[in-house]
Coordinates of N, CA and C in Angstrom, one line a residue:
M184 N 14.0 12.6 -7.8 CA 12.6 13.0 -7.7 C 12.3 13.5 -6.3
A185 N 12.0 14.7 -6.1 CA 11.8 15.2 -4.7 C 10.3 15.4 -4.5
T186 N 9.8 15.1 -3.3 CA 8.4 15.3 -3.1 C 8.3 16.1 -1.8
A187 N 7.2 16.9 -1.7 CA 6.9 17.7 -0.6 C 6.4 16.8 0.5
A188 N 6.6 17.3 1.8 CA 6.0 16.5 2.9 C 4.5 16.7 3.0
V189 N 3.8 15.7 3.4 CA 2.4 15.7 3.5 C 2.1 16.1 4.9
T190 N 1.3 17.1 5.1 CA 0.9 17.5 6.5 C -0.1 16.5 7.1
P191 N 0.2 16.0 8.3 CA -0.7 15.0 8.8 C -2.2 15.6 9.0
T192 N -3.1 14.9 8.5 CA -4.5 15.2 8.7 C -5.2 13.9 9.2
P193 N -6.4 13.9 9.7 CA -7.0 12.7 10.2 C -7.1 11.7 9.1
E194 N -7.3 12.1 7.8 CA -7.4 11.2 6.7 C -6.0 10.5 6.4
N195 N -4.9 11.3 6.6 CA -3.6 10.7 6.3 C -3.2 9.7 7.4
Q196 N -3.8 9.8 8.6 CA -3.4 9.0 9.7 C -4.4 7.8 9.9
K197 N -5.0 7.3 8.9 CA -5.9 6.1 9.0 C -5.0 5.0 9.5
K198 N -5.5 4.2 10.4 CA -4.7 3.1 10.9 C -4.4 1.9 9.9
N199 N -5.3 1.9 8.9 CA -5.1 0.8 7.9 C -4.6 1.2 6.6
R200 N -4.0 2.4 6.5 CA -3.5 2.9 5.3 C -2.0 2.6 5.1
I201 N -1.6 2.2 4.0 CA -0.2 2.0 3.6 C 0.1 2.9 2.5
Q202 N 1.1 3.8 2.7 CA 1.5 4.7 1.6 C 2.8 4.1 1.0
V203 N 2.6 3.6 -0.2 CA 3.7 2.8 -0.9 C 4.7 3.6 -1.6
S204 N 5.9 3.3 -1.5 CA 7.0 3.9 -2.3 C 7.7 2.8 -3.0
N205 N 8.1 3.1 -4.3 CA 8.8 2.0 -5.0 C 10.3 2.1 -4.8
T206 N 10.8 3.0 -3.9 CA 12.2 3.1 -3.7 C 12.6 2.8 -2.2
K207 N 11.7 2.8 -1.3 CA 12.1 2.6 0.1 C 12.1 1.2 0.6
K208 N 11.1 0.4 0.3 CA 11.0 -1.0 0.8 C 10.8 -2.0 -0.4
P209 N 11.1 -3.2 -0.2 CA 10.9 -4.2 -1.3 C 9.4 -4.5 -1.3
L210 N 9.0 -5.0 -2.5 CA 7.5 -5.3 -2.8 C 6.9 -6.2 -1.7
F211 N 7.6 -7.3 -1.3 CA 6.9 -8.2 -0.3 C 6.9 -7.7 1.1
F212 N 7.6 -6.6 1.4 CA 7.5 -5.9 2.7 C 6.0 -5.4 2.7
Y213 N 5.6 -4.8 1.6 CA 4.3 -4.2 1.6 C 3.2 -5.3 1.5
V214 N 3.4 -6.4 0.8 CA 2.5 -7.5 0.7 C 2.2 -8.0 2.1
N215 N 3.3 -8.3 2.9 CA 3.2 -8.8 4.2 C 2.6 -7.8 5.2
L216 N 2.9 -6.6 5.0 CA 2.3 -5.5 5.9 C 0.8 -5.4 5.6
A217 N 0.4 -5.5 4.3 CA -1.0 -5.5 4.0 C -1.8 -6.7 4.6
K218 N -1.1 -7.8 4.5 CA -1.8 -9.0 5.2 C -2.0 -8.8 6.7
R219 N -1.0 -8.2 7.3 CA -1.2 -7.9 8.8 C -2.3 -6.9 9.0
Y220 N -2.4 -5.8 8.2 CA -3.4 -4.8 8.3 C -4.8 -5.4 8.1
I221 N -4.9 -6.3 7.1 CA -6.2 -7.0 6.8 C -6.6 -7.8 8.0
Q222 N -5.6 -8.5 8.6 CA -5.9 -9.3 9.8 C -6.4 -8.5 10.9
Q223 N -5.8 -7.3 11.1 CA -6.1 -6.5 12.3 C -7.4 -5.6 12.0
H224 N -7.6 -5.1 10.8 CA -8.7 -4.1 10.6 C -9.7 -4.6 9.6
N225 N -9.6 -5.9 9.1 CA -10.5 -6.4 8.1 C -10.4 -5.7 6.7
E226 N -9.7 -4.7 6.6 CA -9.4 -4.1 5.3 C -8.1 -3.3 5.3
V227 N -7.6 -3.0 4.1 CA -6.4 -2.2 4.0 C -6.6 -1.2 2.9
E228 N -6.0 0.0 3.1 CA -6.0 1.0 2.0 C -4.6 1.2 1.5
L229 N -4.4 0.9 0.3 CA -3.0 1.1 -0.3 C -3.1 2.4 -1.1
S230 N -2.1 3.2 -1.0 CA -2.1 4.5 -1.8 C -0.7 4.7 -2.2
A231 N -0.6 5.4 -3.4 CA 0.7 5.7 -4.0 C 0.6 6.9 -4.9
L232 N 1.7 7.5 -5.2 CA 1.8 8.6 -6.1 C 2.8 8.2 -7.3
G233 N 2.5 8.7 -8.4 CA 3.4 8.6 -9.6 C 3.9 7.2 -9.9
M234 N 5.2 7.1 -10.0 CA 5.8 5.8 -10.4 C 5.5 4.6 -9.4
A235 N 5.1 4.9 -8.2 CA 4.8 3.8 -7.3 C 3.4 3.2 -7.5
I236 N 2.6 3.8 -8.4 CA 1.3 3.3 -8.7 C 1.3 1.8 -9.1
T237 N 2.3 1.5 -10.0 CA 2.4 0.1 -10.5 C 2.7 -0.9 -9.3
T238 N 3.5 -0.4 -8.3 CA 3.7 -1.2 -7.2 C 2.5 -1.5 -6.4
V239 N 1.6 -0.5 -6.2 CA 0.4 -0.7 -5.4 C -0.5 -1.7 -6.2
V240 N -0.6 -1.5 -7.5 CA -1.5 -2.4 -8.3 C -0.9 -3.9 -8.2
T241 N 0.4 -4.1 -8.2 CA 1.0 -5.4 -8.1 C 0.7 -6.0 -6.7
I242 N 0.8 -5.2 -5.7 CA 0.5 -5.7 -4.3 C -1.0 -6.1 -4.2
A243 N -1.9 -5.3 -4.7 CA -3.3 -5.6 -4.7 C -3.6 -6.9 -5.5
E244 N -3.0 -7.1 -6.6 CA -3.2 -8.3 -7.5 C -2.6 -9.5 -6.8
I245 N -1.5 -9.4 -6.1 CA -0.9 -10.6 -5.4 C -1.9 -11.0 -4.3
L246 N -2.4 -10.1 -3.5 CA -3.3 -10.4 -2.5 C -4.6 -11.0 -3.0
K247 N -5.1 -10.4 -4.1 CA -6.4 -10.9 -4.7 C -6.2 -12.3 -5.3
N248 N -5.1 -12.5 -6.1 CA -4.8 -13.8 -6.7 C -4.6 -14.9 -5.8
N249 N -4.0 -14.6 -4.6 CA -3.8 -15.6 -3.5 C -5.1 -15.9 -2.7
G250 N -6.2 -15.2 -3.0 CA -7.4 -15.4 -2.3 C -7.5 -14.7 -1.0
L251 N -6.6 -13.8 -0.7 CA -6.6 -13.2 0.7 C -7.4 -12.0 0.8
A252 N -7.7 -11.3 -0.4 CA -8.4 -10.0 -0.3 C -9.4 -9.9 -1.5
T253 N -10.3 -9.0 -1.3 CA -11.3 -8.7 -2.4 C -11.2 -7.2 -2.6
E254 N -11.4 -6.8 -3.8 CA -11.3 -5.4 -4.1 C -12.6 -4.7 -3.7
K255 N -12.5 -3.6 -2.9 CA -13.7 -2.9 -2.5 C -13.8 -1.6 -3.3
K256 N -12.7 -0.9 -3.5 CA -12.8 0.5 -4.1 C -11.4 0.8 -4.7
V257 N -11.5 1.5 -5.9 CA -10.3 2.0 -6.5 C -10.6 3.5 -6.8
L258 N -9.7 4.4 -6.3 CA -9.9 5.8 -6.6 C -8.6 6.3 -7.3
T259 N -8.8 7.1 -8.4 CA -7.6 7.7 -9.0 C -7.8 9.2 -9.0
S260 N -6.8 10.0 -8.9 CA -6.8 11.4 -8.9 C -5.5 12.0 -9.2
T261 N -5.4 13.3 -9.3 CA -4.1 14.0 -9.4 C -4.0 14.9 -8.3
V262 N -2.8 15.1 -7.8 CA -2.5 16.0 -6.7 C -1.4 16.9 -7.1
G263 N -1.5 18.2 -6.7 CA -0.4 19.1 -7.0 C 0.6 19.1 -5.9
M264 N 1.9 18.9 -6.3 CA 3.0 18.8 -5.4 C 4.1 19.8 -5.9
K265 N 4.8 20.4 -4.9 CA 5.9 21.3 -5.2 C 7.1 20.5 -5.6
D266 N 7.7 20.7 -6.7 CA 8.9 20.1 -7.2 C 10.0 20.9 -6.5
E267 N 10.8 20.3 -5.6 CA 11.8 21.0 -4.8 C 13.0 21.4 -5.7
N268 N 13.2 20.7 -6.8 CA 14.3 21.0 -7.7 C 14.1 22.2 -8.5
R269 N 12.8 22.3 -9.0 CA 12.5 23.4 -9.9 C 11.7 24.5 -9.3
G270 N 11.1 24.2 -8.1 CA 10.4 25.2 -7.3 C 9.0 25.5 -7.9
R271 N 8.5 24.6 -8.7 CA 7.2 24.8 -9.3 C 6.2 23.7 -9.0
L272 N 4.9 24.0 -9.2 CA 3.9 23.0 -8.8 C 3.8 22.0 -10.0
V273 N 3.8 20.7 -9.7 CA 3.6 19.6 -10.7 C 2.5 18.8 -10.3
Q274 N 1.8 18.2 -11.3 CA 0.7 17.3 -11.0 C 1.2 15.9 -11.0
K275 N 0.8 15.2 -10.0 CA 1.2 13.8 -9.8 C -0.1 12.9 -9.8
A276 N 0.0 11.8 -10.5 CA -1.1 10.8 -10.4 C -1.1 10.2 -9.0
K277 N -2.3 9.9 -8.6 CA -2.5 9.2 -7.2 C -3.5 8.1 -7.4
I278 N -3.3 7.0 -6.7 CA -4.2 5.9 -6.7 C -4.4 5.4 -5.2
E279 N -5.6 5.1 -4.9 CA -6.0 4.5 -3.6 C -6.8 3.3 -3.9
I280 N -6.4 2.1 -3.4 CA -7.1 0.9 -3.5 C -7.4 0.4 -2.2
V281 N -8.7 0.1 -2.0 CA -9.2 -0.5 -0.7 C -9.5 -1.9 -0.9
L282 N -8.8 -2.8 -0.1 CA -9.0 -4.2 -0.2 C -9.7 -4.7 1.1
G283 N -10.6 -5.6 1.0 CA -11.3 -6.2 2.1 C -10.8 -7.6 2.4
K284 N -11.1 -8.1 3.6 CA -10.7 -9.4 3.9 C -11.6 -10.4 3.2
S285 N -10.9 -11.4 2.5 CA -11.7 -12.4 1.8 C -12.3 -13.4 2.8
D286 N -13.3 -14.2 2.3 CA -13.9 -15.2 3.1 C -12.9 -16.3 3.5
K287 N -11.9 -16.5 2.6 CA -10.9 -17.6 2.9 C -9.7 -17.1 3.6
F288 N -9.6 -15.8 3.9 CA -8.4 -15.2 4.5 C -7.9 -16.0 5.7
D289 N -8.8 -16.2 6.7 CA -8.4 -16.9 8.0 C -7.9 -18.3 7.8
T290 N -8.5 -19.0 6.9 CA -8.0 -20.4 6.6 C -6.7 -20.4 5.9
L291 N -6.6 -19.4 4.9 CA -5.3 -19.3 4.2 C -4.1 -18.9 5.1
M292 N -4.4 -18.1 6.1 CA -3.4 -17.6 6.9 C -3.0 -18.4 8.1
T293 N -3.6 -19.6 8.3 CA -3.2 -20.5 9.3 C -1.7 -20.9 9.1
P294 N -1.0 -21.1 10.2 CA 0.5 -21.4 10.0 C 0.9 -22.4 8.9
A295 N 0.2 -23.5 8.8 CA 0.5 -24.5 7.8 C 0.3 -24.0 6.4
N296 N -0.9 -23.3 6.2 CA -1.2 -22.8 4.9 C -0.4 -21.6 4.5
A297 N 0.0 -20.8 5.5 CA 0.8 -19.5 5.3 C 2.2 -19.9 4.7
N298 N 2.8 -21.0 5.2 CA 4.0 -21.4 4.7 C 3.9 -21.9 3.2
T299 N 2.9 -22.6 2.9 CA 2.6 -23.0 1.5 C 2.5 -21.8 0.6
A300 N 1.7 -20.8 1.1 CA 1.4 -19.6 0.3 C 2.7 -18.8 0.1
A301 N 3.6 -18.8 1.1 CA 4.9 -18.1 1.0 C 5.8 -18.8 0.0
A302 N 5.7 -20.1 0.0 CA 6.5 -20.8 -1.0 C 6.0 -20.6 -2.4
D303 N 4.7 -20.5 -2.6 CA 4.1 -20.2 -3.9 C 4.5 -18.8 -4.3
D304 N 4.5 -17.9 -3.4 CA 4.9 -16.5 -3.8 C 6.3 -16.4 -4.4
K305 N 7.2 -17.3 -3.9 CA 8.6 -17.2 -4.3 C 8.8 -17.8 -5.7
K306 N 7.8 -18.6 -6.1 CA 8.0 -19.3 -7.4 C 7.8 -18.3 -8.6

């Protein structure tokens, strides 16, 4: 599956946006990165195309179920991308989920509690 490069625009370069791929990094890389972004920016925007959408939803649900984030906004759309193999334009599903920092985030992320949460994640 080939995808075209996205030209950098101010919207693509948001400091709190994570563009998720289901082939490049493991799931918990994105979960931990999202935690760090929430810590730094009070919210994180997760976005994905096509088959990676399920990964974004899973990341959002892990953060919400652990009490670290609250759902602020969910946007779905389709984007036209050039298929490099066939040379034609194909429509891809896109999702953007914005999560905000929960009220319990700071207490849950203290070192003692963070270790407990990490152990719970592995179960």
